[in-house]
C-alpha positions as a printed Julia matrix, in Angstrom:
601×3 Matrix{Float64}:
 -26.22  -41.38  26.45
 -28.04  -42.34  29.66
 -28.61  -46.3   30.59
 -31.7   -46.64  33.92
 -30.31  -49.48  36.16
 -32.5   -52.65  35.0
 -33.96  -50.95  31.92
 -33.26  -50.87  28.53
 -30.77  -48.69  26.77
 -32.26  -45.64  25.29
 -32.08  -44.16  22.28
 -30.75  -40.49  22.03
 -30.32  -38.61  18.93
 -27.21  -36.47  18.95
 -27.41  -32.99  18.51
 -25.23  -31.21  15.54
 -24.84  -27.33  17.15
 -21.92  -28.09  19.18
 -20.22  -29.98  16.08
 -20.14  -26.35  14.38
 -16.53  -25.11  14.66
 -15.57  -21.24  14.69
 -15.43  -21.22  10.95
 -18.63  -22.53  10.37
 -20.39  -19.36  12.13
 -18.54  -16.42   9.82
 -17.17  -15.11  12.98
 -13.38  -13.65  13.13
 -10.94  -16.18  14.83
  -9.31  -12.97  17.03
 -11.35  -10.43  18.77
 -10.49   -7.93  21.35
 -13.77   -8.98  23.41
 -12.82  -11.89  25.91
 -14.69  -13.9   28.18
 -13.21  -14.6   31.7
 -15.39  -17.73  32.37
 -14.98  -21.76  32.39
 -14.59  -23.35  29.12
 -13.7   -27.23  28.18
 -10.43  -25.82  29.23
  -8.72  -22.77  31.44
  -9.9   -19.5   31.56
  -9.78  -17.6   28.02
  -6.61  -14.82  28.6
  -5.07  -16.95  31.29
  -2.6   -19.52  31.69
  -2.6   -23.29  32.55
   0.76  -22.17  34.16
  -0.86  -20.1   36.53
   0.28  -20.03  40.04
  -2.51  -22.24  42.79
  -1.2   -20.83  45.86
  -0.73  -16.89  46.79
   2.82  -15.58  47.47
   4.07  -16.16  51.17
   4.66  -12.95  53.42
   8.82  -13.36  52.64
   7.94  -13.31  48.85
   8.33   -9.56  48.49
  11.46   -9.0   50.53
  11.31   -5.54  51.9
   9.91   -3.97  48.56
   6.38   -2.18  50.19
   4.54   -2.02  46.69
   4.7    -5.81  46.1
   4.34   -6.87  49.79
   0.88   -4.72  49.87
  -0.14   -6.65  46.7
   0.85  -10.27  47.91
  -1.15   -9.11  51.2
  -4.39   -8.61  48.95
  -3.83  -12.14  47.74
  -3.07  -13.89  50.77
  -6.82  -14.85  51.48
  -6.48  -16.56  47.82
  -7.22  -20.33  47.91
  -9.16  -23.04  50.09
 -11.57  -20.87  52.44
 -10.59  -22.83  55.94
  -7.03  -21.87  55.53
  -7.53  -18.15  54.76
  -7.62  -16.45  58.23
  -4.02  -18.65  58.6
  -2.49  -17.39  55.26
  -3.65  -13.84  56.1
  -2.17  -13.97  59.79
   1.48  -14.93  58.34
   1.5   -11.27  57.16
   0.26   -9.96  60.25
   2.42   -8.62  63.46
   2.27  -11.54  65.59
   1.29   -9.22  68.31
  -1.43   -7.88  66.43
  -2.84  -11.16  65.02
  -6.05  -11.02  67.23
  -7.7    -7.91  65.66
  -8.59  -10.1   62.61
 -11.7   -11.75  64.39
 -11.96  -15.71  62.46
 -14.92  -16.72  61.5
 -15.55  -20.57  60.82
 -17.22  -22.94  58.14
 -19.77  -20.98  56.05
 -19.38  -17.76  57.66
 -16.16  -17.35  56.1
 -16.09  -14.59  53.14
 -13.7   -12.4   51.46
 -14.16   -8.7   51.1
 -13.24   -8.38  47.67
 -12.46   -4.68  46.15
 -11.34   -3.5   43.27
  -8.12   -0.54  43.42
  -9.51    2.81  42.23
  -6.01    3.96  42.5
  -1.89    2.62  43.07
  -1.83    2.22  46.67
  -0.39    5.04  48.71
   2.81    4.18  50.2
   3.98    6.69  52.92
   7.43    6.06  54.23
   7.52    7.55  58.21
   9.69    7.63  60.91
   8.63    4.36  62.8
   6.66    2.96  60.57
   5.18    3.09  56.65
   1.46    4.26  56.27
  -0.53    2.35  53.71
  -3.87    4.02  52.11
  -5.73    2.12  49.8
  -8.63    3.48  47.82
 -11.18    0.72  47.16
 -14.28    0.47  45.18
 -16.24   -2.46  46.95
 -17.38   -5.72  44.35
 -18.71   -8.14  47.03
 -18.29  -10.98  49.88
 -17.17  -14.35  48.21
 -18.56  -17.14  50.27
 -17.09  -20.22  50.87
 -19.45  -21.79  48.41
 -17.89  -20.11  45.8
 -20.73  -17.2   45.17
 -19.83  -13.89  45.64
 -22.54  -11.76  46.71
 -23.23   -8.38  47.42
 -20.76   -6.4   49.39
 -21.22   -6.32  53.03
 -18.67   -3.9   53.97
 -19.12    0.04  53.17
 -15.36    1.41  53.33
 -14.28    3.03  50.33
 -10.37    2.94  51.56
  -8.29    1.19  54.28
  -5.22    2.49  56.15
  -2.81    0.2   57.81
   0.78    0.46  58.2
   4.03   -1.97  57.44
   6.9    -2.46  59.84
  10.15   -4.32  59.57
  12.45   -5.82  62.19
  13.05   -9.13  63.76
  10.23  -11.32  64.77
   9.88  -14.55  65.84
   9.3   -16.44  62.48
  11.67  -14.34  59.96
  12.83  -10.72  59.54
  10.7    -8.79  56.85
   7.8    -6.68  56.73
   4.69   -6.95  58.51
   0.81   -5.32  58.66
  -0.06   -3.44  61.98
  -3.3    -2.23  62.59
  -4.82   -4.83  60.12
  -8.12   -4.13  58.54
 -10.64   -6.65  60.19
 -11.25   -8.37  57.1
 -10.24  -10.45  54.78
  -9.28   -8.62  51.87
  -8.72  -10.01  48.37
  -8.33   -7.99  45.59
  -9.93   -8.43  42.05
  -6.48   -9.13  40.16
  -6.1   -11.93  43.15
  -9.83  -13.42  42.32
  -8.5   -13.29  38.44
  -5.0   -14.77  39.34
  -5.69  -17.53  41.9
  -9.61  -18.85  41.03
 -11.03  -20.13  38.2
 -14.16  -19.18  37.1
 -16.85  -21.79  37.01
 -20.3   -21.86  35.51
 -22.87  -24.21  36.85
 -26.37  -24.84  35.96
 -29.93  -25.43  37.09
 -33.41  -25.97  35.47
 -35.9   -22.67  34.59
 -38.97  -22.84  37.12
 -40.83  -25.01  34.35
 -38.05  -27.29  34.23
 -37.55  -27.0   30.52
 -34.24  -25.05  30.07
 -30.93  -25.19  31.78
 -29.75  -21.65  33.12
 -25.96  -20.46  34.04
 -25.03  -19.5   37.28
 -21.38  -18.51  38.36
 -19.11  -19.74  40.86
 -15.55  -19.41  41.69
 -13.34  -22.32  42.57
  -9.67  -21.56  44.33
  -6.89  -23.12  41.81
  -5.26  -24.31  44.73
  -8.44  -27.06  44.93
  -6.7   -30.66  43.82
  -8.82  -31.68  40.4
  -9.81  -34.85  41.68
 -12.36  -32.87  44.4
 -13.29  -30.39  41.37
 -16.52  -32.85  40.68
 -17.24  -33.14  44.22
 -17.2   -29.03  44.89
 -19.18  -28.84  41.68
 -21.63  -31.42  43.02
 -22.04  -29.4   46.57
 -22.8   -26.43  45.26
 -25.76  -27.86  42.72
 -27.3   -29.45  45.81
 -26.75  -25.97  47.77
 -28.64  -24.22  45.47
 -28.17  -21.17  42.9
 -27.07  -17.83  43.72
 -29.25  -15.6   45.88
 -29.86  -13.28  42.71
 -31.07  -16.02  40.63
 -33.29  -17.99  43.08
 -36.88  -16.28  41.68
 -35.87  -17.9   38.27
 -34.78  -21.28  38.78
 -35.63  -24.69  40.33
 -33.43  -26.12  43.24
 -32.88  -29.96  44.24
 -35.51  -31.37  46.46
 -34.85  -30.31  49.83
 -32.29  -32.36  51.77
 -30.53  -33.61  48.91
 -26.89  -34.2   49.57
 -23.99  -35.79  48.4
 -22.57  -39.04  50.17
 -18.67  -39.13  50.65
 -16.63  -37.43  47.61
 -17.11  -38.41  44.19
 -14.53  -40.68  42.62
 -12.82  -41.89  40.05
 -11.65  -44.69  38.47
 -10.04  -45.35  34.96
 -11.61  -42.77  33.81
 -15.21  -42.89  34.96
 -16.88  -40.82  37.7
 -19.32  -41.69  40.47
 -21.48  -39.68  42.02
 -23.63  -40.82  45.35
 -26.77  -38.71  46.73
 -29.1   -38.64  48.96
 -32.14  -37.4   46.93
 -35.64  -37.63  48.72
 -38.83  -37.82  46.3
 -36.42  -38.8   43.64
 -38.08  -40.22  40.05
 -37.27  -40.8   36.77
 -37.69  -37.5   35.6
 -36.02  -36.07  38.58
 -32.68  -38.33  37.84
 -32.67  -37.18  34.05
 -32.65  -33.73  34.99
 -29.67  -34.26  37.49
 -27.68  -36.02  35.39
 -28.31  -33.29  32.38
 -27.44  -30.92  35.08
 -23.94  -32.49  36.13
 -23.15  -33.17  32.1
 -23.59  -29.32  31.53
 -21.79  -28.25  35.25
 -18.82  -30.56  34.3
 -17.93  -29.78  30.79
 -14.17  -30.51  30.97
 -15.26  -34.36  31.72
 -15.76  -36.35  28.22
 -16.36  -40.05  29.87
 -18.63  -41.85  31.57
 -20.33  -40.89  34.99
 -22.1   -43.19  37.36
 -25.68  -41.75  39.37
 -26.29  -43.23  42.44
 -29.05  -42.68  45.21
 -28.23  -44.1   48.63
 -25.36  -46.66  46.74
 -27.79  -47.74  44.08
 -26.68  -46.93  40.71
 -29.54  -45.11  39.45
 -28.63  -43.62  36.16
 -25.05  -44.43  33.82
 -23.88  -41.48  31.58
 -21.61  -43.59  28.66
 -20.53  -40.32  27.3
 -20.7   -36.93  28.63
 -19.77  -35.6   25.81
 -22.18  -37.2   23.79
 -24.83  -36.29  26.73
 -24.16  -32.56  26.25
 -24.68  -32.82  22.31
 -28.18  -34.65  22.89
 -29.47  -31.99  25.45
 -28.46  -29.07  24.29
 -28.86  -26.23  27.32
 -30.82  -23.98  25.11
 -31.4   -23.54  21.9
 -29.55  -20.92  19.62
 -28.55  -20.35  15.71
 -24.82  -21.17  15.02
 -25.0   -18.53  12.25
 -25.37  -15.13  13.22
 -26.51  -12.28  11.16
 -25.7    -8.75  11.19
 -28.41   -6.25  10.41
 -28.9    -2.27  11.06
 -31.24    0.41  10.17
 -30.69    2.74   7.62
 -32.84    5.4    6.07
 -35.75    4.26   8.31
 -35.46    0.38   7.28
 -33.93   -2.69   8.37
 -31.14   -4.07   6.24
 -28.22   -6.67   6.47
 -24.79   -5.72   7.12
 -22.01   -7.43   5.14
 -18.35   -8.19   6.45
 -16.07  -10.61   4.63
 -16.19  -14.22   5.72
 -19.87  -13.76   7.92
 -23.32  -15.01   6.75
 -25.24  -12.19   6.08
 -29.51  -12.73   3.96
 -32.17  -10.9    3.21
 -34.3    -9.0    5.64
 -36.75  -11.26   7.62
 -39.23   -8.55   8.17
 -41.12   -6.36   5.94
 -42.0    -2.49   7.06
 -44.38   -0.14   4.83
 -43.13    2.97   3.3
 -44.41    4.79   6.12
 -43.27    2.75   9.34
 -40.01    4.81  10.16
 -37.94    2.24  12.07
 -35.6     3.61  14.95
 -34.23    0.27  16.5
 -35.35   -3.41  16.11
 -34.86   -7.18  17.13
 -35.23   -9.93  15.37
 -35.22  -13.59  17.19
 -35.63  -17.17  15.71
 -38.64  -19.42  17.53
 -38.29  -22.79  16.23
 -39.34  -21.98  12.34
 -41.0   -18.57  13.25
 -39.18  -15.36  13.18
 -40.18  -12.65  16.02
 -39.58   -9.03  15.31
 -40.06   -5.94  17.52
 -39.35   -2.88  16.16
 -39.63    0.59  17.26
 -41.44    2.93  14.92
 -40.96    6.82  14.81
 -44.42    8.82  14.19
 -45.19   12.11  12.3
 -46.26   13.33  15.51
 -42.68   12.84  16.99
 -43.56    9.85  19.31
 -42.73    6.43  19.05
 -44.31    3.15  19.02
 -43.3    -0.83  19.68
 -44.35   -2.55  16.22
 -44.76   -6.42  16.37
 -44.84   -9.39  14.19
 -44.13  -12.97  13.92
 -44.5   -15.97  11.66
 -42.64  -17.81   8.66
 -40.21  -15.36   7.23
 -40.48  -12.78   5.75
 -42.83  -10.98   9.01
 -44.92   -7.96   8.72
 -45.61   -5.5   11.2
 -49.07   -4.75  11.62
 -49.29   -4.4   15.57
 -48.19   -1.14  17.35
 -48.57   -0.15  20.89
 -49.52    3.27  22.39
 -47.55    6.3   21.39
 -44.48    7.29  23.84
 -42.02   10.05  23.81
 -38.75    7.87  23.44
 -38.88    3.88  23.1
 -35.21    1.93  23.8
 -34.06   -0.98  22.01
 -36.51   -3.96  22.29
 -35.33   -7.73  23.11
 -36.84  -10.67  22.83
 -36.85  -13.39  25.87
 -35.8   -16.88  24.27
 -38.84  -18.64  25.66
 -39.0   -22.31  26.03
 -42.94  -21.6   24.37
 -41.76  -20.39  21.26
 -45.9   -19.78  20.16
 -46.59  -17.52  23.34
 -43.46  -15.14  22.54
 -42.53  -12.32  25.32
 -39.94   -9.67  25.22
 -38.91   -6.57  27.39
 -38.6    -2.92  26.45
 -37.96    0.17  28.24
 -39.99    3.18  27.46
 -39.96    6.93  29.2
 -37.91    5.52  32.15
 -39.75    2.42  32.84
 -39.32   -1.27  32.03
 -42.44   -3.01  30.39
 -42.76   -6.17  29.06
 -45.06   -7.03  25.53
 -46.1   -10.14  23.55
 -47.15  -10.43  20.4
 -50.57   -8.07  20.84
 -47.59   -5.4   21.18
 -49.06   -4.08  24.71
 -46.66   -2.72  27.1
 -47.16   -3.19  30.42
 -45.21   -2.15  33.4
 -42.47   -4.73  35.35
 -41.92   -3.92  38.28
 -38.17   -3.5   39.12
 -37.03   -3.83  42.87
 -34.01   -2.79  44.44
 -33.27   -0.58  41.39
 -33.42    3.02  41.68
 -33.96    5.56  39.14
 -35.3     5.65  35.77
 -34.6     2.94  33.13
 -32.45    3.32  30.35
 -31.82   -0.2   28.87
 -32.44   -3.62  28.95
 -30.61   -6.72  27.61
 -31.63  -10.53  27.95
 -29.4   -13.47  28.3
 -29.39  -16.64  25.9
 -31.33  -18.77  28.28
 -33.82  -16.05  28.08
 -34.2   -16.71  32.39
 -31.83  -13.52  33.21
 -31.56  -10.16  32.31
 -29.46   -6.96  32.83
 -31.0    -3.37  33.72
 -29.77    0.05  33.55
 -31.1     2.18  36.1
 -30.3     5.78  37.25
 -26.92    5.14  35.54
 -25.86    1.86  37.12
 -25.92   -1.85  36.26
 -28.09   -4.85  37.37
 -29.31   -8.12  36.74
 -32.22  -10.24  37.54
 -33.85  -13.21  37.11
 -37.05  -13.98  34.88
 -39.94  -15.45  36.33
 -43.41  -16.66  34.85
 -45.09  -17.1   37.51
 -49.05  -16.76  36.53
 -48.17  -17.01  32.97
 -46.86  -13.52  32.88
 -42.94  -11.89  32.69
 -41.95  -10.97  35.88
 -38.19  -10.03  37.62
 -36.92  -11.19  40.49
 -35.43   -8.38  43.05
 -32.68   -6.55  40.94
 -28.63   -7.14  42.04
 -26.56   -4.21  41.5
 -23.78   -5.02  39.58
 -20.06   -2.98  40.41
 -18.57   -1.48  37.57
 -15.95    0.88  37.6
 -17.71    3.01  34.72
 -20.1     5.42  35.81
 -23.14    6.96  34.21
 -23.84    3.87  32.16
 -26.11    4.12  28.97
 -25.96    0.95  27.05
 -25.7    -3.12  28.08
 -26.08   -6.38  26.56
 -24.72   -9.94  27.15
 -21.35  -11.01  25.93
 -21.34  -14.42  27.24
 -23.07  -16.7   29.96
 -21.89  -14.7   32.58
 -20.16  -11.49  31.34
 -21.81   -8.43  29.97
 -20.71   -5.63  27.76
 -21.49   -1.86  29.25
 -20.6     1.1   28.03
 -20.48    4.26  30.15
 -18.16    7.15  31.29
 -14.27    6.2   32.48
 -13.46   10.19  32.19
 -14.18    9.44  28.58
 -16.98    7.54  26.93
 -15.7     3.5   26.98
 -16.67    0.01  26.66
 -16.06   -2.52  29.34
 -16.38   -6.19  29.7
 -17.61   -7.31  33.25
 -18.61  -10.62  34.76
 -22.48  -11.02  35.77
 -21.09  -10.21  39.34
 -18.96   -7.07  38.57
 -15.47   -8.69  39.73
 -14.0    -9.66  36.66
 -13.3    -6.22  34.39
 -12.01   -5.69  31.2
 -11.98   -2.43  29.06
 -12.32   -2.84  25.32
 -12.33    0.48  23.92
 -11.47    2.95  26.93
 -11.99    6.12  24.16
 -14.79    5.54  22.26
 -15.32    9.4   21.53
 -19.09    9.85  22.3
 -21.58    8.72  24.5
 -23.08    5.2   23.49
 -26.66    5.03  22.93
 -26.62    1.49  21.45
 -25.17   -1.51  21.95
 -25.69   -5.35  20.5
 -23.3    -8.54  20.97
 -23.31  -11.87  20.35
 -22.72  -14.0   23.47
 -20.16  -16.37  23.63
 -21.71  -19.68  24.88
 -20.89  -23.52  25.12
 -23.6   -24.6   22.69
 -22.28  -23.25  20.05
 -18.43  -23.82  19.44
 -17.3   -20.27  18.97
 -14.13  -19.07  20.76
 -14.86  -15.7   20.57
 -17.54  -12.74  21.33
 -18.44   -9.68  18.86
 -19.71   -6.48  19.42
 -21.67   -3.2   17.43
 -22.57   -0.28  19.25
 -23.58    3.25  18.05
 -21.93    6.89  19.0
 -23.3    10.18  18.14
 -25.14    8.74  15.51
 -22.33    6.25  13.96
 -22.32    2.85  14.21
 -19.29    0.71  14.56
 -17.86   -2.83  15.02
 -15.42   -4.72  16.97
 -12.91   -7.13  15.33
 -11.18   -4.65  15.13
 -13.34   -1.44  16.2
 -14.17    0.5   13.43
 -16.74    2.47  11.85
 -19.3     0.57  10.1
 -19.82    2.17   6.43
 -22.24    2.81   4.23
 -21.02    0.39   1.41
 -21.4    -2.54   4.31
 -24.9    -2.1    4.18
 -26.89   -4.25   1.55
 -29.58   -2.53   0.22
 -32.27   -4.46  -0.63
 -34.06   -3.78  -3.77
 -37.03   -2.34  -2.66
 -35.56    0.34  -0.48
 -32.92    1.39  -2.31
 -32.39    5.14  -2.25
 -29.32    6.01  -3.52
 -28.57    8.74  -0.44
 -25.63    8.43   1.65
 -26.44    7.79   4.71
 -24.93    6.55   8.15
 -26.02    2.62   9.19
 -27.27    3.15  12.91
 -28.8     0.97  15.69
 -26.67   -2.61  14.71
 -28.07   -5.78  15.8
 -27.65   -9.45  15.66
 -30.29  -11.91  14.63
 -30.2   -15.94  15.85
């Protein structure tokens, strides 16, 4: 709870969602889908025994392959020592070729190797060729911004011989940037999530950062607070609120007997802003469970007696702890049944003349929101919308289009003013309770839009346009849904066809990697993991239940459709007809394929 200085103790209701464990949600305890971002402990799939410092120059001995990989890790760590670490790998006579930058100008050029390094021994030296994909520029403030460099390959040489420091390999003709491989980013950094209030200050929105593992534990709180005062990532800025201009940390955050103290300069502070900052801190520091004292100009203004209890009482965003699986079967929405998972009745009613192609269901308080794509007798498609108590009837439809993609609901903080997004005939549209579809401009994205997905917080979307992946922030300026400028997410797959959110800062995306495949990637494209490298056919529909800190589920799960057949993960296998729970009024006795699977939560 929060205690205000010189005021009575505020009584807070403790939420219950965080108390729900993995067994309460019915999702299996094991999965191929893992999220490489911070939770209460270490990165999923990583070890707390990971090395904090990258290898030094001599660690590889005379092994050129190991030396090159160590060279691509050398910049990792605290930014102010990055040039020093990298220059140890460079021939002393050529170190001046790497032009140093200072302070906030320091940036690491993060690349993904498209193939193994090509290392060729020559008479005088060893030639190295790296074929790369540019991922982004890692700034000193922990943000990974779009790439500045455009090179698709780097070439340099390795040489041996006696030098003033020691024997071993050195880099000659070095690149004039601080190179960092994506594997080194994964190994020597912790992916962190900090939170900003949406523009209406009614809901928290996640933002990703990277913290070097070499940063001392006692300084982690200081760095997180400084990230918050510096503001959100550039692409997220249009959809969230910053702290007041001039907000700065006074000295470092300090800890004594498990109690943390944060001292700020915050112009124009008031009770509401201080309460909101306290909640931001509680969610941005999930590893801290005990008390935190918030000061302004050395004066105590708030005391959170328990950060854990504060998170329980102030959920980042509303979400159900019991996701249910549904699909489309024989033109109707039907529940799916899997052992150990909850299933229920269909919360939406369609008529015999309404042939469902795909659907999106969402809970908004005590109401159910339904958006369905309906196939008409004329071969065209319409969007149908309904909302209200369970069951919902679809009574309002849009104008016809040649093809409409899977709709998504934005989890609005105003449940009685629902909004959604949908793709139709290569364009992106917003819709509301009246099913009217209005175009939504998508700046910085090129080509026809073919898929859209919404994050749990309702203020970020992922979009596929021109076969490429983008993310954008949602804003509600003027009471209408709009998107900020899109940021392209670099992934190794090409010709992308489907996307959804698998975590707060992770996406699952389908495309081609030589063969149809499904990968998971961080929201900036840096941390990518293959989930299924040979799907067998182009994925046309994909839905995931995201890992999140509001409901304690240790893994995520996904479903997709390829070649008219639905599949699930955990493990990857076909969804069979007998796993469809036919409702009495729609049972046909026919043996069709379940299609367009999705989650209701």
